[in-house]
Amino acid sequence: MTSFTPRVFSGVQPTGNLHLGNFLGAIKRFVDMQHSHECIYCVVDMHAITVWQDPAELARNTREVTAAYLAAGIDAKKHIVFNQSQVPQHAELAWVFNCVARMGWLNRMTQFKDKAGKNAENSSVGLYAYPNLMAADILAYHATHVPVGEDQKQHLELSRDIAQKFNNDFAKSIKGAGFSDGFFPLPEPLITGAATRVMSLKDGSKKMSKSDPSDLSRINLADDADTIARKIKKARTDPDPLPSEEPGLKDRPEAANLVGIYAALADKSKAEVLAEFGGSQFSAFKPALVDLAVDKLGPMGSEMKKLMDDKSYIDNILAAGSARARTIAEPIMQDVKKIIGFIRS
Ligand code: AQP
């Protein structure tokens, strides 16, 4: 098998209401990965338009996700931060993958079923083909590792299937082009930590989500300290004290969620958090969680606001990052064209 340099790629959609789930499941882990890997972090604006977006809001939200990356500690000089639509290779490779992926594969995607609901006939073709674009995002850079929340696991498996099928379908041509065995890596999902699926604060059976109509269901990264405190105080719980060990969280989704959030924010395991708070009532645990959340998220929220006041600073970061991203993606796309048999001038 061809050996690939380890490279991290991931992205967040600029669809507004960036929340604690996006932070703990993705952005916080992007920050960690940059110490050990070469990283490419994208604001996936082309994914966002699979559902209609107000143009002014899309631009604002693109800057907001960029500000969140920077405020969380991503180093845009050392690593690459950019928005997807400034790098045309994503769309080019996505078309190739539209022709590699099978309808049957996409028909199994639960996110499309959840998002389209009973309205599938009226959904955009882009929403249906979304996972092919996601595969292109990753594979346009030969990325090997993809930190994501648990909800993206199925899409990542599809990316691997697409990479594998391309490698098989074009095996002879790939060898002919000088690649010893396989052109695309099979990217590995990195779904780790205590909060890979942060749940709604109002309903422990539902994922914390940008599109939940209740703002009380989520902590937004832009929330101020008072709002964070109010939302945690109002979070749904059950009447029992916290257990001392993890099996005690079974069938207690709201308790499990708050413990997971605490653990992820404190960089501890759930077991460690329960060893500290086991036997405590929520009336004691929630104030500790408020202090921790305000301590960790407050400075980031203020930094995001500051960055958002300087549009041209953010736009320059995206322009520079996009230029660097293109220099990686362009030669890979040229090889794809050669492998497929497209004539190039
Ligand atoms: N609740 C979550 N817990 C952990 N990780 C999460 N992610 C999203 N929600 C949670 C992770 O955040 C990254 C970026 O997600 P996205 O912006 O690409 O899209 P999304 O998953 O569609 O976000 P939402 O909030 O869930 O939006 P809607 O309301 O549209 O469904 C991904 O790595 C994702 O796993």
mmCIF file of C-alpha atoms and ligand atoms in Angstrom:
data_model
loop_
_atom_site.group_PDB
_atom_site.id
_atom_site.type_symbol
_atom_site.label_atom_id
_atom_site.label_comp_id
_atom_site.label_asym_id
_atom_site.label_seq_id
_atom_site.Cartn_x
_atom_site.Cartn_y
_atom_site.Cartn_z
ATOM 1 C CA MET A 1 0.000 0.000 0.000
ATOM 2 C CA THR A 2 1.249 3.479 -0.831
ATOM 3 C CA SER A 3 2.352 5.191 2.365
ATOM 4 C CA PHE A 4 0.789 8.550 3.130
ATOM 5 C CA THR A 5 2.144 11.326 5.315
ATOM 6 C CA PRO A 6 -0.189 11.724 8.308
ATOM 7 C CA ARG A 7 -2.347 14.789 7.694
ATOM 8 C CA VAL A 8 -5.446 16.004 9.530
ATOM 9 C CA PHE A 9 -8.458 17.564 7.791
ATOM 10 C CA SER A 10 -11.779 18.618 9.281
ATOM 11 C CA GLY A 11 -14.427 21.294 8.926
ATOM 12 C CA VAL A 12 -17.416 23.028 10.437
ATOM 13 C CA GLN A 13 -20.425 24.413 8.558
ATOM 14 C CA PRO A 14 -21.092 28.150 8.808
ATOM 15 C CA THR A 15 -24.772 27.664 9.565
ATOM 16 C CA GLY A 16 -25.016 29.845 12.692
ATOM 17 C CA ASN A 17 -25.489 29.081 16.397
ATOM 18 C CA LEU A 18 -22.055 27.498 16.791
ATOM 19 C CA HIS A 19 -22.417 25.530 20.009
ATOM 20 C CA LEU A 20 -20.722 23.555 22.756
ATOM 21 C CA GLY A 21 -21.196 20.293 20.801
ATOM 22 C CA ASN A 22 -19.271 21.729 17.837
ATOM 23 C CA PHE A 23 -16.574 22.860 20.274
ATOM 24 C CA LEU A 24 -16.163 19.660 22.305
ATOM 25 C CA GLY A 25 -16.833 17.218 19.459
ATOM 26 C CA ALA A 26 -14.690 19.028 16.912
ATOM 27 C CA ILE A 27 -12.958 22.402 17.434
ATOM 28 C CA LYS A 28 -11.323 21.628 20.803
ATOM 29 C CA ARG A 29 -9.920 18.457 19.286
ATOM 30 C CA PHE A 30 -8.692 20.343 16.212
ATOM 31 C CA VAL A 31 -6.630 22.434 18.623
ATOM 32 C CA ASP A 32 -5.158 19.323 20.286
ATOM 33 C CA MET A 33 -4.256 17.683 16.963
ATOM 34 C CA GLN A 34 -2.170 20.631 15.783
ATOM 35 C CA HIS A 35 0.543 19.774 18.316
ATOM 36 C CA SER A 36 1.220 16.387 16.711
ATOM 37 C CA HIS A 37 0.069 16.730 13.078
ATOM 38 C CA GLU A 38 0.016 18.908 10.008
ATOM 39 C CA CYS A 39 -3.592 20.185 10.030
ATOM 40 C CA ILE A 40 -6.020 21.679 7.537
ATOM 41 C CA TYR A 41 -9.182 23.224 8.991
ATOM 42 C CA CYS A 42 -11.931 24.325 6.687
ATOM 43 C CA VAL A 43 -15.077 26.405 7.008
ATOM 44 C CA VAL A 44 -17.322 24.319 4.782
ATOM 45 C CA ASP A 45 -19.480 27.022 3.219
ATOM 46 C CA MET A 46 -20.374 24.823 0.221
ATOM 47 C CA HIS A 47 -21.879 22.270 2.594
ATOM 48 C CA ALA A 48 -23.872 25.041 4.269
ATOM 49 C CA ILE A 49 -25.757 25.911 1.070
ATOM 50 C CA THR A 50 -27.196 22.400 0.794
ATOM 51 C CA VAL A 51 -29.931 24.128 2.817
ATOM 52 C CA TRP A 52 -30.809 27.701 1.765
ATOM 53 C CA GLN A 53 -28.751 30.350 3.576
ATOM 54 C CA ASP A 54 -29.281 34.076 3.679
ATOM 55 C CA PRO A 55 -26.201 35.443 1.805
ATOM 56 C CA ALA A 56 -25.314 38.112 4.396
ATOM 57 C CA GLU A 57 -25.722 35.571 7.212
ATOM 58 C CA LEU A 58 -23.589 33.012 5.369
ATOM 59 C CA ALA A 59 -20.718 35.497 5.124
ATOM 60 C CA ARG A 60 -21.144 36.476 8.790
ATOM 61 C CA ASN A 61 -21.273 32.854 9.913
ATOM 62 C CA THR A 62 -18.211 31.983 7.829
ATOM 63 C CA ARG A 63 -16.286 34.676 9.692
ATOM 64 C CA GLU A 64 -17.743 33.474 12.996
ATOM 65 C CA VAL A 65 -16.510 29.888 12.521
ATOM 66 C CA THR A 66 -13.095 31.262 11.520
ATOM 67 C CA ALA A 67 -13.082 33.458 14.635
ATOM 68 C CA ALA A 68 -13.982 30.406 16.750
ATOM 69 C CA TYR A 69 -11.081 28.423 15.271
ATOM 70 C CA LEU A 70 -8.654 31.226 16.049
ATOM 71 C CA ALA A 71 -10.091 32.044 19.480
ATOM 72 C CA ALA A 72 -9.946 28.359 20.447
ATOM 73 C CA GLY A 73 -6.218 28.374 19.706
ATOM 74 C CA ILE A 74 -5.749 27.138 16.149
ATOM 75 C CA ASP A 75 -2.537 28.575 14.763
ATOM 76 C CA ALA A 76 -3.381 29.756 11.235
ATOM 77 C CA LYS A 77 0.255 30.487 10.443
ATOM 78 C CA LYS A 78 1.492 27.013 11.235
ATOM 79 C CA HIS A 79 -1.589 25.205 9.969
ATOM 80 C CA ILE A 80 -4.148 25.982 7.255
ATOM 81 C CA VAL A 81 -7.463 27.735 7.948
ATOM 82 C CA PHE A 82 -9.635 28.537 4.933
ATOM 83 C CA ASN A 83 -13.141 28.464 3.475
ATOM 84 C CA GLN A 84 -14.064 25.686 1.092
ATOM 85 C CA SER A 85 -15.499 27.773 -1.760
ATOM 86 C CA GLN A 86 -12.128 29.485 -2.347
ATOM 87 C CA VAL A 87 -10.574 26.153 -3.340
ATOM 88 C CA PRO A 88 -12.255 24.871 -6.536
ATOM 89 C CA GLN A 89 -10.668 21.411 -6.243
ATOM 90 C CA HIS A 90 -13.319 20.465 -3.627
ATOM 91 C CA ALA A 91 -16.106 20.822 -6.193
ATOM 92 C CA GLU A 92 -14.065 19.237 -8.980
ATOM 93 C CA LEU A 93 -13.239 16.140 -6.961
ATOM 94 C CA ALA A 94 -16.790 15.952 -5.603
ATOM 95 C CA TRP A 95 -18.049 15.546 -9.168
ATOM 96 C CA VAL A 96 -15.666 12.654 -9.721
ATOM 97 C CA PHE A 97 -16.910 11.101 -6.490
ATOM 98 C CA ASN A 98 -20.540 11.598 -7.576
ATOM 99 C CA CYS A 99 -19.577 9.184 -10.328
ATOM 100 C CA VAL A 100 -17.776 6.751 -7.992
ATOM 101 C CA ALA A 101 -20.246 6.562 -5.072
ATOM 102 C CA ARG A 102 -23.321 4.362 -5.529
ATOM 103 C CA MET A 103 -26.912 5.470 -5.013
ATOM 104 C CA GLY A 104 -27.386 2.565 -2.613
ATOM 105 C CA TRP A 105 -24.596 3.889 -0.401
ATOM 106 C CA LEU A 106 -26.120 7.364 -0.191
ATOM 107 C CA ASN A 107 -29.591 5.936 0.380
ATOM 108 C CA ARG A 108 -28.329 4.505 3.652
ATOM 109 C CA MET A 109 -27.132 7.849 5.069
ATOM 110 C CA THR A 110 -29.116 8.548 8.211
ATOM 111 C CA GLN A 111 -28.242 12.262 8.301
ATOM 112 C CA PHE A 112 -30.012 12.830 4.980
ATOM 113 C CA LYS A 113 -33.043 10.940 6.243
ATOM 114 C CA ASP A 114 -33.042 12.991 9.484
ATOM 115 C CA LYS A 115 -32.568 16.328 7.739
ATOM 116 C CA ALA A 116 -34.848 15.736 4.769
ATOM 117 C CA GLY A 117 -37.500 13.999 6.886
ATOM 118 C CA LYS A 118 -40.769 13.534 5.045
ATOM 119 C CA ASN A 119 -39.744 16.278 2.661
ATOM 120 C CA ALA A 120 -37.079 14.337 0.720
ATOM 121 C CA GLU A 121 -38.610 15.146 -2.681
ATOM 122 C CA ASN A 122 -38.206 18.812 -1.919
ATOM 123 C CA SER A 123 -34.636 18.620 -0.572
ATOM 124 C CA SER A 124 -31.747 19.870 -2.644
ATOM 125 C CA VAL A 125 -29.702 17.395 -4.665
ATOM 126 C CA GLY A 126 -26.725 18.864 -2.783
ATOM 127 C CA LEU A 127 -28.098 17.707 0.576
ATOM 128 C CA TYR A 128 -28.339 14.173 -0.801
ATOM 129 C CA ALA A 129 -24.833 14.248 -2.322
ATOM 130 C CA TYR A 130 -23.324 15.992 0.733
ATOM 131 C CA PRO A 131 -21.228 12.959 1.799
ATOM 132 C CA ASN A 132 -19.523 12.858 -1.628
ATOM 133 C CA LEU A 133 -18.408 16.473 -1.190
ATOM 134 C CA MET A 134 -17.211 15.596 2.312
ATOM 135 C CA ALA A 135 -15.118 12.750 0.887
ATOM 136 C CA ALA A 136 -13.669 15.221 -1.642
ATOM 137 C CA ASP A 137 -12.849 17.716 1.144
ATOM 138 C CA ILE A 138 -10.736 15.125 2.893
ATOM 139 C CA LEU A 139 -9.230 13.301 -0.053
ATOM 140 C CA ALA A 140 -8.313 16.418 -2.050
ATOM 141 C CA TYR A 141 -5.510 16.728 0.519
ATOM 142 C CA HIS A 142 -4.773 13.004 0.930
ATOM 143 C CA ALA A 143 -5.760 13.577 4.568
ATOM 144 C CA THR A 144 -5.364 10.503 6.741
ATOM 145 C CA HIS A 145 -7.072 11.529 9.990
ATOM 146 C CA VAL A 146 -10.382 13.311 10.514
ATOM 147 C CA PRO A 147 -11.446 14.491 13.989
ATOM 148 C CA VAL A 148 -15.262 14.668 14.083
ATOM 149 C CA GLY A 149 -18.220 14.198 16.404
ATOM 150 C CA GLU A 150 -19.945 10.828 16.509
ATOM 151 C CA ASP A 151 -22.723 11.974 14.146
ATOM 152 C CA GLN A 152 -20.201 12.065 11.294
ATOM 153 C CA LYS A 153 -19.060 8.448 11.684
ATOM 154 C CA GLN A 154 -21.254 7.110 8.883
ATOM 155 C CA HIS A 155 -20.094 9.826 6.465
ATOM 156 C CA LEU A 156 -16.482 8.997 7.246
ATOM 157 C CA GLU A 157 -17.122 5.330 6.517
ATOM 158 C CA LEU A 158 -18.553 6.408 3.168
ATOM 159 C CA SER A 159 -15.416 8.469 2.472
ATOM 160 C CA ARG A 160 -13.352 5.338 3.043
ATOM 161 C CA ASP A 161 -15.614 3.344 0.715
ATOM 162 C CA ILE A 162 -15.265 5.998 -1.986
ATOM 163 C CA ALA A 163 -11.468 6.082 -1.631
ATOM 164 C CA GLN A 164 -11.333 2.288 -1.787
ATOM 165 C CA LYS A 165 -13.607 2.082 -4.833
ATOM 166 C CA PHE A 166 -11.608 4.741 -6.693
ATOM 167 C CA ASN A 167 -8.397 2.833 -5.886
ATOM 168 C CA ASN A 168 -9.957 -0.393 -7.178
ATOM 169 C CA ASP A 169 -11.738 1.025 -10.232
ATOM 170 C CA PHE A 170 -8.590 2.747 -11.484
ATOM 171 C CA ALA A 171 -5.990 0.330 -10.088
ATOM 172 C CA LYS A 172 -4.217 -0.197 -13.412
ATOM 173 C CA SER A 173 -4.117 3.482 -14.264
ATOM 174 C CA ILE A 174 -2.974 4.341 -10.735
ATOM 175 C CA LYS A 175 -0.034 1.947 -11.086
ATOM 176 C CA GLY A 176 0.651 3.337 -14.556
ATOM 177 C CA ALA A 177 0.806 6.843 -13.102
ATOM 178 C CA GLY A 178 3.554 5.674 -10.766
ATOM 179 C CA PHE A 179 1.682 5.122 -7.520
ATOM 180 C CA SER A 180 2.779 1.832 -6.083
ATOM 181 C CA ASP A 181 -0.561 0.733 -4.659
ATOM 182 C CA GLY A 182 -3.596 2.920 -4.152
ATOM 183 C CA PHE A 183 -3.939 6.635 -4.892
ATOM 184 C CA PHE A 184 -6.162 7.754 -2.012
ATOM 185 C CA PRO A 185 -5.570 6.957 1.675
ATOM 186 C CA LEU A 186 -8.486 5.451 3.607
ATOM 187 C CA PRO A 187 -9.085 8.295 6.079
ATOM 188 C CA GLU A 188 -9.531 7.378 9.713
ATOM 189 C CA PRO A 189 -12.222 9.009 11.832
ATOM 190 C CA LEU A 190 -10.957 10.244 15.197
ATOM 191 C CA ILE A 191 -13.968 10.161 17.497
ATOM 192 C CA THR A 192 -12.551 10.318 20.981
ATOM 193 C CA GLY A 193 -13.023 11.984 24.343
ATOM 194 C CA ALA A 194 -15.797 12.342 26.888
ATOM 195 C CA ALA A 195 -18.139 14.366 24.657
ATOM 196 C CA THR A 196 -18.261 12.914 21.157
ATOM 197 C CA ARG A 197 -22.025 13.429 21.138
ATOM 198 C CA VAL A 198 -23.180 16.346 23.278
ATOM 199 C CA MET A 199 -26.917 16.178 23.842
ATOM 200 C CA SER A 200 -29.556 18.916 24.058
ATOM 201 C CA LEU A 201 -29.795 20.544 27.500
ATOM 202 C CA LYS A 202 -33.571 20.199 27.268
ATOM 203 C CA ASP A 203 -33.775 16.588 26.063
ATOM 204 C CA GLY A 204 -31.023 14.047 26.688
ATOM 205 C CA SER A 205 -32.200 11.895 23.790
ATOM 206 C CA LYS A 206 -31.568 14.604 21.156
ATOM 207 C CA LYS A 207 -28.211 15.833 19.844
ATOM 208 C CA MET A 208 -27.291 19.416 20.737
ATOM 209 C CA SER A 209 -27.821 21.077 17.397
ATOM 210 C CA LYS A 210 -27.613 24.456 15.665
ATOM 211 C CA SER A 211 -31.085 24.109 14.225
ATOM 212 C CA ASP A 212 -32.945 23.292 17.463
ATOM 213 C CA PRO A 213 -35.594 26.029 17.721
ATOM 214 C CA SER A 214 -34.999 26.320 21.482
ATOM 215 C CA ASP A 215 -31.939 28.409 22.307
ATOM 216 C CA LEU A 216 -32.067 26.886 25.806
ATOM 217 C CA SER A 217 -31.225 23.502 24.271
ATOM 218 C CA ARG A 218 -27.642 24.569 23.563
ATOM 219 C CA ILE A 219 -24.773 26.693 24.833
ATOM 220 C CA ASN A 220 -23.639 28.912 21.976
ATOM 221 C CA LEU A 221 -19.956 29.764 21.792
ATOM 222 C CA ALA A 222 -20.992 33.417 21.578
ATOM 223 C CA ASP A 223 -23.070 33.266 24.820
ATOM 224 C CA ASP A 224 -21.961 35.519 27.672
ATOM 225 C CA ALA A 225 -21.332 34.259 31.216
ATOM 226 C CA ASP A 226 -24.845 35.061 32.481
ATOM 227 C CA THR A 227 -26.459 33.239 29.565
ATOM 228 C CA ILE A 228 -24.224 30.183 30.041
ATOM 229 C CA ALA A 229 -25.118 30.111 33.763
ATOM 230 C CA ARG A 230 -28.848 30.477 33.068
ATOM 231 C CA LYS A 231 -28.866 27.687 30.484
ATOM 232 C CA ILE A 232 -26.979 25.238 32.708
ATOM 233 C CA LYS A 233 -29.247 26.048 35.678
ATOM 234 C CA LYS A 234 -32.300 25.392 33.491
ATOM 235 C CA ALA A 235 -30.870 22.191 31.970
ATOM 236 C CA ARG A 236 -33.138 19.200 32.443
ATOM 237 C CA THR A 237 -31.976 16.680 35.077
ATOM 238 C CA ASP A 238 -33.492 13.865 37.132
ATOM 239 C CA PRO A 239 -34.110 13.903 40.892
ATOM 240 C CA ASP A 240 -31.333 11.478 41.921
ATOM 241 C CA PRO A 241 -27.838 12.378 43.109
ATOM 242 C CA LEU A 242 -24.908 11.651 40.783
ATOM 243 C CA PRO A 243 -23.586 8.087 40.913
ATOM 244 C CA SER A 244 -19.990 7.369 41.942
ATOM 245 C CA GLU A 245 -19.246 5.186 38.931
ATOM 246 C CA GLU A 246 -20.038 5.254 35.218
ATOM 247 C CA PRO A 247 -22.494 2.308 35.069
ATOM 248 C CA GLY A 248 -24.731 4.393 37.360
ATOM 249 C CA LEU A 249 -25.280 6.832 34.464
ATOM 250 C CA LYS A 250 -27.067 4.162 32.409
ATOM 251 C CA ASP A 251 -30.647 5.212 31.566
ATOM 252 C CA ARG A 252 -29.900 8.709 32.905
ATOM 253 C CA PRO A 253 -29.199 10.561 29.609
ATOM 254 C CA GLU A 254 -29.344 14.097 31.032
ATOM 255 C CA ALA A 255 -27.004 13.244 33.927
ATOM 256 C CA ALA A 256 -24.635 11.418 31.539
ATOM 257 C CA ASN A 257 -24.623 14.451 29.241
ATOM 258 C CA LEU A 258 -23.751 16.989 31.947
ATOM 259 C CA VAL A 259 -21.030 14.715 33.349
ATOM 260 C CA GLY A 260 -19.613 14.244 29.827
ATOM 261 C CA ILE A 261 -19.607 18.014 29.261
ATOM 262 C CA TYR A 262 -17.850 18.594 32.583
ATOM 263 C CA ALA A 263 -15.276 15.899 31.827
ATOM 264 C CA ALA A 264 -14.518 17.214 28.336
ATOM 265 C CA LEU A 265 -14.212 20.826 29.504
ATOM 266 C CA ALA A 266 -11.940 19.792 32.398
ATOM 267 C CA ASP A 267 -9.884 17.366 30.263
ATOM 268 C CA LYS A 268 -10.807 14.554 32.628
ATOM 269 C CA SER A 269 -12.520 11.199 32.197
ATOM 270 C CA LYS A 270 -16.152 10.712 33.247
ATOM 271 C CA ALA A 271 -14.876 8.275 35.909
ATOM 272 C CA GLU A 272 -12.695 11.012 37.414
ATOM 273 C CA VAL A 273 -15.600 13.465 37.467
ATOM 274 C CA LEU A 274 -17.849 10.903 39.178
ATOM 275 C CA ALA A 275 -15.129 10.076 41.697
ATOM 276 C CA GLU A 276 -15.235 13.773 42.633
ATOM 277 C CA PHE A 277 -18.994 14.422 42.466
ATOM 278 C CA GLY A 278 -20.531 10.986 43.167
ATOM 279 C CA GLY A 279 -23.323 11.408 45.743
ATOM 280 C CA SER A 280 -23.752 15.143 44.968
ATOM 281 C CA GLN A 281 -27.134 16.582 44.055
ATOM 282 C CA PHE A 282 -27.455 18.601 40.819
ATOM 283 C CA SER A 283 -27.881 21.658 43.045
ATOM 284 C CA ALA A 284 -24.186 21.237 43.909
ATOM 285 C CA PHE A 285 -22.940 19.902 40.558
ATOM 286 C CA LYS A 286 -24.540 22.523 38.320
ATOM 287 C CA PRO A 287 -22.812 25.519 39.951
ATOM 288 C CA ALA A 288 -19.466 23.718 39.578
ATOM 289 C CA LEU A 289 -20.279 23.109 35.904
ATOM 290 C CA VAL A 290 -21.259 26.778 35.459
ATOM 291 C CA ASP A 291 -17.918 27.918 36.910
ATOM 292 C CA LEU A 292 -15.988 25.551 34.686
ATOM 293 C CA ALA A 293 -17.958 26.393 31.524
ATOM 294 C CA VAL A 294 -17.670 30.150 32.104
ATOM 295 C CA ASP A 295 -13.972 29.775 32.840
ATOM 296 C CA LYS A 296 -13.305 27.785 29.646
ATOM 297 C CA LEU A 297 -15.791 29.356 27.230
ATOM 298 C CA GLY A 298 -15.922 32.970 28.485
ATOM 299 C CA PRO A 299 -12.476 34.071 27.241
ATOM 300 C CA MET A 300 -13.057 32.303 23.927
ATOM 301 C CA GLY A 301 -16.405 34.058 23.422
ATOM 302 C CA SER A 302 -14.827 37.476 24.124
ATOM 303 C CA GLU A 303 -11.945 36.767 21.746
ATOM 304 C CA MET A 304 -14.413 35.692 19.056
ATOM 305 C CA LYS A 305 -16.298 38.972 19.436
ATOM 306 C CA LYS A 306 -13.061 40.947 19.154
ATOM 307 C CA LEU A 307 -12.017 39.067 16.021
ATOM 308 C CA MET A 308 -15.464 39.506 14.485
ATOM 309 C CA ASP A 309 -14.992 43.279 14.701
ATOM 310 C CA ASP A 310 -12.078 43.022 12.278
ATOM 311 C CA LYS A 311 -13.550 41.558 9.104
ATOM 312 C CA SER A 312 -10.516 42.226 6.941
ATOM 313 C CA TYR A 313 -8.230 40.403 9.384
ATOM 314 C CA ILE A 314 -10.395 37.292 9.134
ATOM 315 C CA ASP A 315 -10.822 37.601 5.372
ATOM 316 C CA ASN A 316 -7.047 37.844 4.948
ATOM 317 C CA ILE A 317 -6.538 34.672 6.994
ATOM 318 C CA LEU A 318 -9.063 32.868 4.794
ATOM 319 C CA ALA A 319 -7.457 34.168 1.594
ATOM 320 C CA ALA A 320 -3.956 33.141 2.684
ATOM 321 C CA GLY A 321 -5.164 29.752 3.917
ATOM 322 C CA SER A 322 -7.047 29.138 0.682
ATOM 323 C CA ALA A 323 -3.948 29.901 -1.381
ATOM 324 C CA ARG A 324 -1.951 27.398 0.674
ATOM 325 C CA ALA A 325 -4.741 24.806 0.447
ATOM 326 C CA ARG A 326 -4.841 25.148 -3.340
ATOM 327 C CA THR A 327 -1.134 24.385 -3.603
ATOM 328 C CA ILE A 328 -1.771 21.011 -1.948
ATOM 329 C CA ALA A 329 -5.063 20.170 -3.663
ATOM 330 C CA GLU A 330 -4.165 21.230 -7.212
ATOM 331 C CA PRO A 331 -1.404 18.630 -7.895
ATOM 332 C CA ILE A 332 -3.589 15.916 -6.339
ATOM 333 C CA MET A 333 -6.443 16.927 -8.653
ATOM 334 C CA GLN A 334 -4.077 16.906 -11.638
ATOM 335 C CA ASP A 335 -3.122 13.316 -10.753
ATOM 336 C CA VAL A 336 -6.813 12.394 -10.450
ATOM 337 C CA LYS A 337 -7.426 13.759 -13.960
ATOM 338 C CA LYS A 338 -4.487 11.841 -15.346
ATOM 339 C CA ILE A 339 -5.640 8.621 -13.645
ATOM 340 C CA ILE A 340 -9.179 9.024 -14.980
ATOM 341 C CA GLY A 341 -8.013 9.785 -18.512
ATOM 342 C CA PHE A 342 -8.992 13.447 -18.802
ATOM 343 C CA ILE A 343 -6.837 15.299 -21.318
ATOM 344 C CA ARG A 344 -4.999 18.189 -19.690
ATOM 345 C CA SER A 345 -3.277 21.048 -21.452
HETATM 346 N N1 AQP B 1 -23.913 17.648 19.520
HETATM 347 C C1 AQP B 1 -22.681 17.406 19.060
HETATM 348 N N2 AQP B 1 -21.792 16.749 19.842
HETATM 349 C C2 AQP B 1 -20.518 16.503 19.391
HETATM 350 N N3 AQP B 1 -20.079 16.908 18.181
HETATM 351 C C3 AQP B 1 -20.952 17.575 17.390
HETATM 352 N N4 AQP B 1 -20.841 18.102 16.165
HETATM 353 C C4 AQP B 1 -22.007 18.681 15.806
HETATM 354 N N5 AQP B 1 -22.913 18.543 16.784
HETATM 355 C C5 AQP B 1 -22.287 17.853 17.785
HETATM 356 C C6 AQP B 1 -19.605 18.052 15.378
HETATM 357 O O1 AQP B 1 -19.269 19.373 15.008
HETATM 358 C C7 AQP B 1 -18.582 19.327 13.751
HETATM 359 C C8 AQP B 1 -19.158 20.351 12.845
HETATM 360 O O2 AQP B 1 -20.530 20.065 12.599
HETATM 361 P P1 AQP B 1 -21.209 20.759 11.363
HETATM 362 O O3 AQP B 1 -21.209 22.209 11.539
HETATM 363 O O4 AQP B 1 -20.530 20.330 10.127
HETATM 364 O O5 AQP B 1 -22.638 20.221 11.218
HETATM 365 P P2 AQP B 1 -23.727 19.548 12.073
HETATM 366 O O6 AQP B 1 -23.237 18.246 12.612
HETATM 367 O O7 AQP B 1 -24.856 19.439 11.159
HETATM 368 O O8 AQP B 1 -24.037 20.557 13.228
HETATM 369 P P3 AQP B 1 -25.406 20.604 13.989
HETATM 370 O O9 AQP B 1 -25.230 21.500 15.109
HETATM 371 O O10 AQP B 1 -25.860 19.228 14.297
HETATM 372 O O11 AQP B 1 -26.361 21.276 12.931
HETATM 373 P P4 AQP B 1 -27.811 20.883 12.491
HETATM 374 O O12 AQP B 1 -28.701 21.516 13.484
HETATM 375 O O13 AQP B 1 -27.927 21.482 11.123
HETATM 376 O O14 AQP B 1 -27.927 19.370 12.487
HETATM 377 C C9 AQP B 1 -18.713 17.892 13.233
HETATM 378 O O15 AQP B 1 -17.488 17.215 13.468
HETATM 379 C C10 AQP B 1 -19.810 17.314 14.067
HETATM 380 O O16 AQP B 1 -19.646 15.910 14.250
#
